[in-house]
XYZ file of C-alpha atoms in Angstrom:
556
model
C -6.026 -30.340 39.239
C -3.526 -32.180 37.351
C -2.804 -30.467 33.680
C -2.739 -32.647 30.557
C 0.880 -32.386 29.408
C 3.060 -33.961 26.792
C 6.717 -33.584 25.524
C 7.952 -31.614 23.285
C 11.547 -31.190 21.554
C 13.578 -29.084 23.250
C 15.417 -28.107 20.781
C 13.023 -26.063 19.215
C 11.462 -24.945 22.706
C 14.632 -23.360 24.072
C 15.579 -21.738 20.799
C 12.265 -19.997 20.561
C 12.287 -19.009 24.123
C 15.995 -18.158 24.140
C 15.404 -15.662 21.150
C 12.537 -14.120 22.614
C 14.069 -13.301 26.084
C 17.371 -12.283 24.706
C 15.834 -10.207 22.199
C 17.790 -11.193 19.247
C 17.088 -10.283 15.794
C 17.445 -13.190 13.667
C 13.916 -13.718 11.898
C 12.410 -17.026 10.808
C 10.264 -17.290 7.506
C 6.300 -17.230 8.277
C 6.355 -20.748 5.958
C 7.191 -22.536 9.188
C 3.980 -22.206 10.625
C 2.083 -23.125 7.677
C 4.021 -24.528 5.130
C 4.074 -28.455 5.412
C 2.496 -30.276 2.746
C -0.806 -32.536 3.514
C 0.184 -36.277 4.026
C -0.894 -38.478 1.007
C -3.917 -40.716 2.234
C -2.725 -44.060 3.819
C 0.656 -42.955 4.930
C 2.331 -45.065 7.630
C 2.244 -44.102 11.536
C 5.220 -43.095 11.830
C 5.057 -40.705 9.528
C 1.837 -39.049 10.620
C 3.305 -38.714 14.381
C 6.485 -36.994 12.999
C 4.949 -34.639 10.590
C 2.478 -33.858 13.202
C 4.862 -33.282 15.587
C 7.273 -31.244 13.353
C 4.105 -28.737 12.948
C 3.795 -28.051 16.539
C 7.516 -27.241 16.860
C 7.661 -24.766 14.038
C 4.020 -23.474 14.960
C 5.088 -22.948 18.313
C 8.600 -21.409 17.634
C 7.462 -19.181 15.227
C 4.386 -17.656 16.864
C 5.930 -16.934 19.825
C 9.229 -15.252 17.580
C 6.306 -13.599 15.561
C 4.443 -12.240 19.008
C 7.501 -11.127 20.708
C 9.851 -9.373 17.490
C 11.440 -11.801 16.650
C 10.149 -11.795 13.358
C 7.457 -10.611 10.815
C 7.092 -7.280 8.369
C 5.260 -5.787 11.459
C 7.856 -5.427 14.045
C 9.904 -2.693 12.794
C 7.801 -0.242 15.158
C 8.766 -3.112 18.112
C 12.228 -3.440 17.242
C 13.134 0.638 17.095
C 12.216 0.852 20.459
C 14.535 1.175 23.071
C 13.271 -0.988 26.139
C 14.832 -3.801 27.639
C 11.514 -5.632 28.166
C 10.779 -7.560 24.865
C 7.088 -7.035 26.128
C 6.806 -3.319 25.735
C 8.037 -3.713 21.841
C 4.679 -5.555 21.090
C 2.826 -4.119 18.354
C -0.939 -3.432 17.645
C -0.987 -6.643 15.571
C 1.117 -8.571 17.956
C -0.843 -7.621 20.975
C -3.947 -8.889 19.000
C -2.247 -12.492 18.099
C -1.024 -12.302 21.563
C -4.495 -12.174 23.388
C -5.664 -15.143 20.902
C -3.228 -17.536 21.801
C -3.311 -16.678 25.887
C -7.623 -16.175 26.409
C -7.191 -15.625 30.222
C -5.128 -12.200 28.966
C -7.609 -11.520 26.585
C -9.938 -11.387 29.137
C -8.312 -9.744 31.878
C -8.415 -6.689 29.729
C -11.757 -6.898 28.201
C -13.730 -3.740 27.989
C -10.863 -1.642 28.693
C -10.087 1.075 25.631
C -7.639 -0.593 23.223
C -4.334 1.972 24.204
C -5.403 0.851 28.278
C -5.066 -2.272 27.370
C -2.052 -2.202 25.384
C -0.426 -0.483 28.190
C -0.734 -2.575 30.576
C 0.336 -5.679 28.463
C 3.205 -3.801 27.938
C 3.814 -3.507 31.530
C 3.841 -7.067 32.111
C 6.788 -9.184 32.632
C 7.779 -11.746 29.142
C 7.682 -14.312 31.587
C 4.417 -14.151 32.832
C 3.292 -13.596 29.376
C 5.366 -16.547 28.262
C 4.013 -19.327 30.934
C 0.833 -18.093 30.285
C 0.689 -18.561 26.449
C -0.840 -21.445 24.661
C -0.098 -21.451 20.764
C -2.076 -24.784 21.060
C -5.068 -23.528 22.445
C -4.090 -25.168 26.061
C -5.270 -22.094 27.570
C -8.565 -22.475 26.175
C -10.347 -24.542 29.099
C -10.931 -21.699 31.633
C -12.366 -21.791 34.802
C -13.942 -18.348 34.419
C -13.158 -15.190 33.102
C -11.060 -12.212 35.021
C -13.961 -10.491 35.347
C -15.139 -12.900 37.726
C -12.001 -12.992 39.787
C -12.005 -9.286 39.870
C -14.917 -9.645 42.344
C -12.931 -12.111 44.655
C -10.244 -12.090 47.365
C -7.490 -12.840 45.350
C -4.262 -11.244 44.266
C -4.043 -8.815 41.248
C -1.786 -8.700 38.767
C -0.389 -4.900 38.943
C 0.040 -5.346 42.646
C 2.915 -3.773 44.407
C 5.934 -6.649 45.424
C 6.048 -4.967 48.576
C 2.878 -6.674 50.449
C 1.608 -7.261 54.022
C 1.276 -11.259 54.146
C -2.330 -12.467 54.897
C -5.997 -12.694 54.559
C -6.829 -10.362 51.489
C -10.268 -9.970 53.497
C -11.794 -10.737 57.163
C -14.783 -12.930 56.584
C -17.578 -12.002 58.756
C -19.251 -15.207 60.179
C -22.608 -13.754 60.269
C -22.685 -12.453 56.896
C -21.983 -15.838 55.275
C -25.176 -17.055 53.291
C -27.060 -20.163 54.917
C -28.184 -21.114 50.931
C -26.916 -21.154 47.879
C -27.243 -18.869 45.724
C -30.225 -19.370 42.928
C -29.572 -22.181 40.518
C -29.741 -21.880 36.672
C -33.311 -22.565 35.624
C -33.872 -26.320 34.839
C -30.893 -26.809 37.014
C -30.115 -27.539 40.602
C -27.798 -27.831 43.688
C -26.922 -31.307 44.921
C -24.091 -32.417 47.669
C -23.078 -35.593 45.735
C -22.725 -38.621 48.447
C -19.420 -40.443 47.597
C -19.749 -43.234 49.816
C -22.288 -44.207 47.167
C -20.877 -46.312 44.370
C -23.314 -44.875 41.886
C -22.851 -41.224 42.665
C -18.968 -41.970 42.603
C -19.631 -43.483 38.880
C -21.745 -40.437 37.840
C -18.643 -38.390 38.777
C -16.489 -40.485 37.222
C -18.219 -40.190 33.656
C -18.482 -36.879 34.113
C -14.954 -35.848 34.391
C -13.623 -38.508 32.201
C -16.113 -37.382 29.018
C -15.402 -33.596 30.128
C -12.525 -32.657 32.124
C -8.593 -32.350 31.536
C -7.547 -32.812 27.639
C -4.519 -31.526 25.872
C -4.496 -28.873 23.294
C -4.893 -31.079 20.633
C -7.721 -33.285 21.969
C -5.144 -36.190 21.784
C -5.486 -37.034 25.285
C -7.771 -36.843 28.109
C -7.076 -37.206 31.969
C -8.721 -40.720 33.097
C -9.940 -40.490 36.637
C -10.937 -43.830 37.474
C -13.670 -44.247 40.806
C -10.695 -46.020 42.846
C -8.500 -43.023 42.252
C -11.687 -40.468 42.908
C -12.220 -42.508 46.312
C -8.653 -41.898 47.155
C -8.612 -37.907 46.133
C -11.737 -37.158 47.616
C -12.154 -39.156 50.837
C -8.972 -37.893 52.482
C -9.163 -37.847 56.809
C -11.285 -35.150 57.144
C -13.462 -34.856 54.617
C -16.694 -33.486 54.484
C -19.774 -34.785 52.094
C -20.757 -31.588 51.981
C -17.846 -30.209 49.700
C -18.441 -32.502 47.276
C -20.803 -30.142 45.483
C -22.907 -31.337 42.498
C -25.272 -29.609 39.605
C -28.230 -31.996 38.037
C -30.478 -31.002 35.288
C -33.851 -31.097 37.172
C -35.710 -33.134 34.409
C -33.264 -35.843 33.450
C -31.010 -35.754 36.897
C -27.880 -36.151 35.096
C -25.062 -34.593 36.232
C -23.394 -31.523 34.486
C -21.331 -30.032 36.950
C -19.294 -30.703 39.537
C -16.278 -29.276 41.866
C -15.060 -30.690 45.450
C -12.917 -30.154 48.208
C -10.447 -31.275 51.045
C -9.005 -30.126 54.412
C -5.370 -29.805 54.721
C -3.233 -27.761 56.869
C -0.892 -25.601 54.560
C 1.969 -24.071 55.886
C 2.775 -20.582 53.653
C 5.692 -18.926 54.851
C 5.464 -18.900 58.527
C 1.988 -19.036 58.421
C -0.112 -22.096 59.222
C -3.125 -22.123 57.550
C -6.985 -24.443 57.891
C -7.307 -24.509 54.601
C -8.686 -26.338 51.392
C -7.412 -28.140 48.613
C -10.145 -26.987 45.696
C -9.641 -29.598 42.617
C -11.904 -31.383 40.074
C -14.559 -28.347 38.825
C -16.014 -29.730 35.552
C -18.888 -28.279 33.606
C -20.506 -30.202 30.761
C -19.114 -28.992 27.735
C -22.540 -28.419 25.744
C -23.323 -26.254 29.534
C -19.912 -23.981 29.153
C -21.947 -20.663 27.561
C -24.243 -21.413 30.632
C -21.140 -19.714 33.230
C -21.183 -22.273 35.850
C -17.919 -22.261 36.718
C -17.801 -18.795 38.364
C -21.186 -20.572 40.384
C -19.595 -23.340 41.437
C -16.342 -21.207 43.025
C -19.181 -19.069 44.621
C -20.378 -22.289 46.476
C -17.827 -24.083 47.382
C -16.415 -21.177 48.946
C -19.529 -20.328 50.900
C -19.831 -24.058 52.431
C -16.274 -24.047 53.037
C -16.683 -20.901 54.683
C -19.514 -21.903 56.614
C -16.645 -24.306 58.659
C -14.692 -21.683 59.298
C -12.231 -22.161 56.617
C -11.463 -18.677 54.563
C -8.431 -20.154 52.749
C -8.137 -22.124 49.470
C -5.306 -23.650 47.836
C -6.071 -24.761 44.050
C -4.290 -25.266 40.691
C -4.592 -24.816 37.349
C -3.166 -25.220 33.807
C -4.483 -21.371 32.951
C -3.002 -18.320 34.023
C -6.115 -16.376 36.392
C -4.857 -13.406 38.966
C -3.018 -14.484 40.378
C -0.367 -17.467 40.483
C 1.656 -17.526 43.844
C 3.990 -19.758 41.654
C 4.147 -21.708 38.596
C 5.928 -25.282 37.743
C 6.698 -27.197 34.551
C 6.121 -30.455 33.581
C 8.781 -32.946 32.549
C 8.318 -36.699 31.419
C 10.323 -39.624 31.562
C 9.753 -42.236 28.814
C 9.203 -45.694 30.530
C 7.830 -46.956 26.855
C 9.170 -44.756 24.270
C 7.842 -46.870 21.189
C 4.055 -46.642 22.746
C 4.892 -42.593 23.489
C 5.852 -41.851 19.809
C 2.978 -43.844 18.761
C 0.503 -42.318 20.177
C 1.897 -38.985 19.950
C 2.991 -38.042 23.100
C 6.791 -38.363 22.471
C 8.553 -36.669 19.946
C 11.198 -38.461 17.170
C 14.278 -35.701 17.337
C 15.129 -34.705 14.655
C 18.624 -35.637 15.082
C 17.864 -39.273 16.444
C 16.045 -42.443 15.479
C 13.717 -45.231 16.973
C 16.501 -47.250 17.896
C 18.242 -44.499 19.551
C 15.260 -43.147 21.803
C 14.427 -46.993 22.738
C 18.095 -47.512 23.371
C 18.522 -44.095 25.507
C 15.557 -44.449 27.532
C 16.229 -48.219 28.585
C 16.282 -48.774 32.424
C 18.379 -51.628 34.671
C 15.561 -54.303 35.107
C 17.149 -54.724 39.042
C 16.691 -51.332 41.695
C 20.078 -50.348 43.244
C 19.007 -49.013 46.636
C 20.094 -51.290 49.606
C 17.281 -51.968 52.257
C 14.555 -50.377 49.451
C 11.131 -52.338 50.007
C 7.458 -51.586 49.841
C 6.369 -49.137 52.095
C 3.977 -50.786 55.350
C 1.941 -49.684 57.561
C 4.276 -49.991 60.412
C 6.103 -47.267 58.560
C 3.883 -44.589 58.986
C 5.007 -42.629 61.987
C 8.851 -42.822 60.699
C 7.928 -41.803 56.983
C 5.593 -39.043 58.735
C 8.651 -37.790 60.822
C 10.963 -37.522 58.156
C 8.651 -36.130 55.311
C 7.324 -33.110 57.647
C 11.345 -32.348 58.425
C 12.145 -32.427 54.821
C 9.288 -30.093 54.184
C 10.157 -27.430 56.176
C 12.863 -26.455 53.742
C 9.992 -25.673 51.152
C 8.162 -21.930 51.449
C 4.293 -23.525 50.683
C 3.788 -26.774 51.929
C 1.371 -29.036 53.932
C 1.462 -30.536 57.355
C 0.338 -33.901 57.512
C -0.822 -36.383 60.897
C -0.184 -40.039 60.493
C -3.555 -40.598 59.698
C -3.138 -38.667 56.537
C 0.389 -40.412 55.902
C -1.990 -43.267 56.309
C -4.328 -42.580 53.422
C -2.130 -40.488 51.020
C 0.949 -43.226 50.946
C -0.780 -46.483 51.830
C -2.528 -48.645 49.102
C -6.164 -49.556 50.477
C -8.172 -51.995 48.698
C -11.398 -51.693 51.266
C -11.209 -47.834 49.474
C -9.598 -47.911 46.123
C -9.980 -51.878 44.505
C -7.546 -50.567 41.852
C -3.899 -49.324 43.113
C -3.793 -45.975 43.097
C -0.621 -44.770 45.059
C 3.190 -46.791 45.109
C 5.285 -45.955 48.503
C 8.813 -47.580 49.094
C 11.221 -46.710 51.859
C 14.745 -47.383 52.452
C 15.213 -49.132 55.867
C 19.050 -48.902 57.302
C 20.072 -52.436 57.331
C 22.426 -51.864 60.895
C 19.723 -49.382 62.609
C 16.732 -49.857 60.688
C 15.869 -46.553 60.393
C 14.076 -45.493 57.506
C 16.220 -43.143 55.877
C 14.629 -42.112 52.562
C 11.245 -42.893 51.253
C 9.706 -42.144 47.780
C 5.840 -42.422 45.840
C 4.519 -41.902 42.612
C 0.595 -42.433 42.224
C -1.603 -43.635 38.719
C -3.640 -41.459 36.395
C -4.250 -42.990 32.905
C -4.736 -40.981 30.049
C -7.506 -41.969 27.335
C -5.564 -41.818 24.054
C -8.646 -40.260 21.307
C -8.475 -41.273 18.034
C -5.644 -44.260 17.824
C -6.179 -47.599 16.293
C -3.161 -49.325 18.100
C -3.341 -47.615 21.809
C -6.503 -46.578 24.282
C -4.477 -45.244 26.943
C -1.450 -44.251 28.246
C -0.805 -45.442 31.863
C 0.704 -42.307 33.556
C 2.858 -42.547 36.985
C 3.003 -39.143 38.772
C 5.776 -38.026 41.238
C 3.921 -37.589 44.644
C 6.115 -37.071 48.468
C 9.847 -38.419 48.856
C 12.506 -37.356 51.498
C 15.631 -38.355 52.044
C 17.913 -37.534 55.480
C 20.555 -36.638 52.707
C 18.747 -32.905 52.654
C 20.002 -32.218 56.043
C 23.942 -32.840 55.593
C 25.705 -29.477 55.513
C 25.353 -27.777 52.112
C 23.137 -30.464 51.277
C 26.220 -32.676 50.711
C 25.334 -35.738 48.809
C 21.283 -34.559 48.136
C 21.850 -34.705 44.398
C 23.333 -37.877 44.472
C 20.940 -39.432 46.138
C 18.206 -37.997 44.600
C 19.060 -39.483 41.555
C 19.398 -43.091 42.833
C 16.196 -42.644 44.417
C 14.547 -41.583 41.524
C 16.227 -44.176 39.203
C 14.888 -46.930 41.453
C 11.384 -45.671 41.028
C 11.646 -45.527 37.053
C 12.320 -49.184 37.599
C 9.501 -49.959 39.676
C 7.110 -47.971 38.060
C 8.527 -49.697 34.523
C 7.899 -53.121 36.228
C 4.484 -52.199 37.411
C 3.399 -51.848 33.750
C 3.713 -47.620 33.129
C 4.423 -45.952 30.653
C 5.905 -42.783 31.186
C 6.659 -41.149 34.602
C 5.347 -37.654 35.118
C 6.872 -34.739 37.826
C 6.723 -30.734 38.274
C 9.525 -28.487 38.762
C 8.500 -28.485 42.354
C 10.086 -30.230 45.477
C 13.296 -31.409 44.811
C 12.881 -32.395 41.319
C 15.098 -30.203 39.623
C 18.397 -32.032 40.706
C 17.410 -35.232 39.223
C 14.749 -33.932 36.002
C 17.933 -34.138 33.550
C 19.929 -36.422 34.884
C 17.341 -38.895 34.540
C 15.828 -38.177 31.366
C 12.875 -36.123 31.924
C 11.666 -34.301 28.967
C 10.476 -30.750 29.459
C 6.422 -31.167 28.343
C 4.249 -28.416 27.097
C 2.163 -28.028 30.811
C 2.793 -25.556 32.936
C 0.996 -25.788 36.744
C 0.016 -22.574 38.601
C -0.571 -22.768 42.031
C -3.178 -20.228 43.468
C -4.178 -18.793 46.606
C -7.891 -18.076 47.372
C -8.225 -14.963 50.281
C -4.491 -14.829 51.043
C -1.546 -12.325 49.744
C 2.090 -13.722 49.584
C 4.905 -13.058 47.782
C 5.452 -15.254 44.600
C 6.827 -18.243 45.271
C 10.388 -19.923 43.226
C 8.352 -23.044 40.897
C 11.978 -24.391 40.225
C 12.199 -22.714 36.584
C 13.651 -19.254 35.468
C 12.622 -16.505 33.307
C 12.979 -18.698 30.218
C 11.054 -21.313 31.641
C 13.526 -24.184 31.879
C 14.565 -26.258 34.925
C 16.527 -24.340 37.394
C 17.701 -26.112 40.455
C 18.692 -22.653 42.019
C 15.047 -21.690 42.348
C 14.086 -25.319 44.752
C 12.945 -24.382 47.969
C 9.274 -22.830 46.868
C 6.389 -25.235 46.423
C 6.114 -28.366 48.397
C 3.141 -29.108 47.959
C 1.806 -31.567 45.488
C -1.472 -31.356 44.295
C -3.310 -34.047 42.124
């Protein structure tokens, strides 16, 4: 699943993180968090978006000081102690504001005796507390509680570093249930038929009313039944994992969670796996705990084929990530950004300024750069599954599924969904480099000016500049590469670009003007154990290009 993200100043973001990690003293007053005066009724837009953002920086800065002992008439116990871990200084009060901001904590140590649980918070690593934490709710929206996961084949969090790589558990073919289990009462099972345009729409409505939404309810993920058709019907795919709850009265739909084949390579290993994305539960049906259901039967049909192995993401932290990126954002129409409040105003800066610094050359630089065809497909699949291989987690792909993930189809998806361009050598004609980026809207809530924000999302790229010696001249080109598709994704009407710390991306996320957002993206493995994985960020959670080479896999 793709995480609602937006950007923040990061100013404020790497001080606060900075101070935590490094353990400094220097304390901030609590009247940051709460201390801005109401706006008068009928104040202008621009100042609404910059007091509001101003509140989330010092909110954010100084909970996370206050959590950590940094700050507050509390952490004088913390701040006596002599660890090196900024974790084990927490406090009884800052464990307890802790566990509110981060709920998937909270309930990994539910029903344990309050000095058990302290403990082992304790015993954590800052970071992993850090990319877990929400001070703005984010982590909220949970697929289910720890509890659940507890009961499944997946990684814990106080496991030894030293593992055996592999199936966490043998599935026995025999054992696996022919039925699901019992439904809810006044609900039932349904294997949703996508091929019909009505069942795609009832999909459709249901993730776009109750799916993906920032912290702030600002902005919800828009999944429109061209991009659904795209995500869903890869080469493949089976109508049975496209698995559906109705109320049995009304048969509406209030549920909903799907998957794909892919081949993922982890490691060495090769694996026939799944992609798991899209589970949705009505939000008046949350209390109802369908979510822990719905992973219960997707797995069983997907086990059914003989597939034990899952790959699925999420903007919560569950036991347990294999790795974890970061979002970053590249302004393709700051004005609109700011406006609706998805770009911050720096403090030091003006409108002018962040319109004038996030212009782009109207013209692409890139000799022999064109549309991606069809002809293309067997070159494009030859270079991408080379360039992969230099990435721990990533998938193999045919040329059918080249096909279908790069190539625009209007017999399947009437709307554009997915952008491909390659660069062709103009003496050879070899396609040396190839880039896409694919569209998911946002619905902007609450606006009078903007409905939505038209979202372009960094998908596949290579480049036969990764296999020089050293990498000499990757960076560079990179960068051009990346410039060019600002341009065309400017010219095709977005309005910001979107990418992860994965791949590649961090020797081009500064360079060309990415701002870091407030998503994070864990990746998760369902029945396998493998050592975590770099997600191209370090301890303090900023872009790292020393820590490429882990996920290569992009997930939607």
């Amino acid at each position: 699943m793709s995480e609602e993200s937006k950007e923040i100043d990061p100013k404020i973001e790497k001080e606060a993180v900075n101070e935590i990690l490094d353990d400094q003293s220097e304390r901030t007053k609590q009247a940051q968090d709460s201390g801005d005066d109401e706006l008068a009724e009928g104040s202008s837009t621009d100042a609404v978006a910059a007091n509001s953002a101003s509140k989330k920086k010092k909110s954010k800065k100084g909970k996370l000081k206050k959590v950590f002992g940094a700050g507050g008439k509390d952490n004088v116990e913390a701040r006596s102690s002599d660890s090196t871990n900024p974790a084990s200084k927490m406090t009884k009060g800052m464990i307890e504001q802790l566990l509110e901001m981060n709920p998937s904590l909270k309930s990994e140590v539910d029903g344990m005796n309050a000095d058990n649980a302290a403990e082992k918070l304790k015993k954590l690593d800052v970071a992993d507390l850090l990319t877990g934490m929400s001070v703005s709710g984010k982590n909220q929206k949970d697929m289910a509680s720890y509890k659940f996961w507890q009961t499944q084949p997946v990684p814990r969090f106080d496991e030894a570093q030293q593992i055996e790589e592999g199936p966490i558990e043998i599935v026995d073919e025999e054992k696996v249930r022919k039925e699901p289990r019992p439904m809810h009462e006044g609900f039932e099972w349904v294997t949703m038929d996508l091929t019909d345009s009505a069942e795609v729409e009832e999909v459709f409505e249901l993730l776009n009313g109750h799916y993906v939404e920032d912290g702030e309810a600002m902005f919800r993920l828009h999944y429109s039944a061209s991009f659904l058709n795209w995500a869903l019907k890869s080469p493949g795919w089976r109508k049975e994992w496209h698995v559906g709850v109705r109320a049995t009265k009304s048969r509406k739909l209030v549920a909903f969670i799907s998957a794909v084949p892919v081949t993922l390579r982890v490691r060495a290993n090769v694996l026939q796996s799944s992609e798991v994305n899209f589970l949705c539960v009505h939000k008046k049906l949350r209390s109802k705990r369908l979510a822990p259901v719905l992973i219960q039967e997707i797995t069983r049909r997907c086990n059914l084929l003989g597939v034990y192995q899952a790959i699925y993401t999420g903007g919560v932290v569950l036991p347990k990530p294999v790795s974890s990126c970061r979002y970053f954002h590249r302004s393709l129409d700051w004005l609109k950004l700011y406006e609706v409040g998805f770009s911050p105003l720096p403090s030091n800066s003006t409108k002018a300024r962040q319109i004038t610094r996030n212009h782009l050359p109207s013209n692409t630089s890139t000799p022999g750069l064109r549309s991606m065809q069809k002809s293309d497909v067997s070159a494009v699949q030859d270079l991408l599954q080379r360039f992969l291989k230099r990435f721990l987690m990533a998938p193999q792909y045919s040329k059918e599924e080249i096909d279908h993930w790069l190539l625009h189809d209007e017999s399947i998806c009437p709307e554009q969904v997915i952008w491909s361009y390659v660069v062709e050598d103009p003496n050879s004609h070899k396609v040396t480099d190839f880039f896409s980026f694919y569209n998911l809207e946002s619905l902007v809530v609450g606006n009078k000016k903007h409905d939505c924000v038209r979202a372009a999302y960094m998908f596949y790229y290579a480049t036969e500049k990764a296999f020089e010696p050293n990498e000499s001249g990757l960076k560079e080109r990179l960068n051009a590469l990346v410039n060019d598709a600002l341009i065309l994704a400017k010219r095709a009407g977005f309005d910001v670009f979107n990418a992860l710390t994965l791949l590649d991306n961090p020797l081009f996320l500064e360079a060309q003007k990415f701002g870091a957002g407030d998503g994070q993206l864990h990746f998760y493995l369902y029945n396998y154990r493998t050592l975590p994985i770099p997600g191209g960020v370090d301890a303090k959670n900023n872009v790292d290009d020393q820590r490429r080479g882990g996920v290569g896999v992009v997930m939607l």
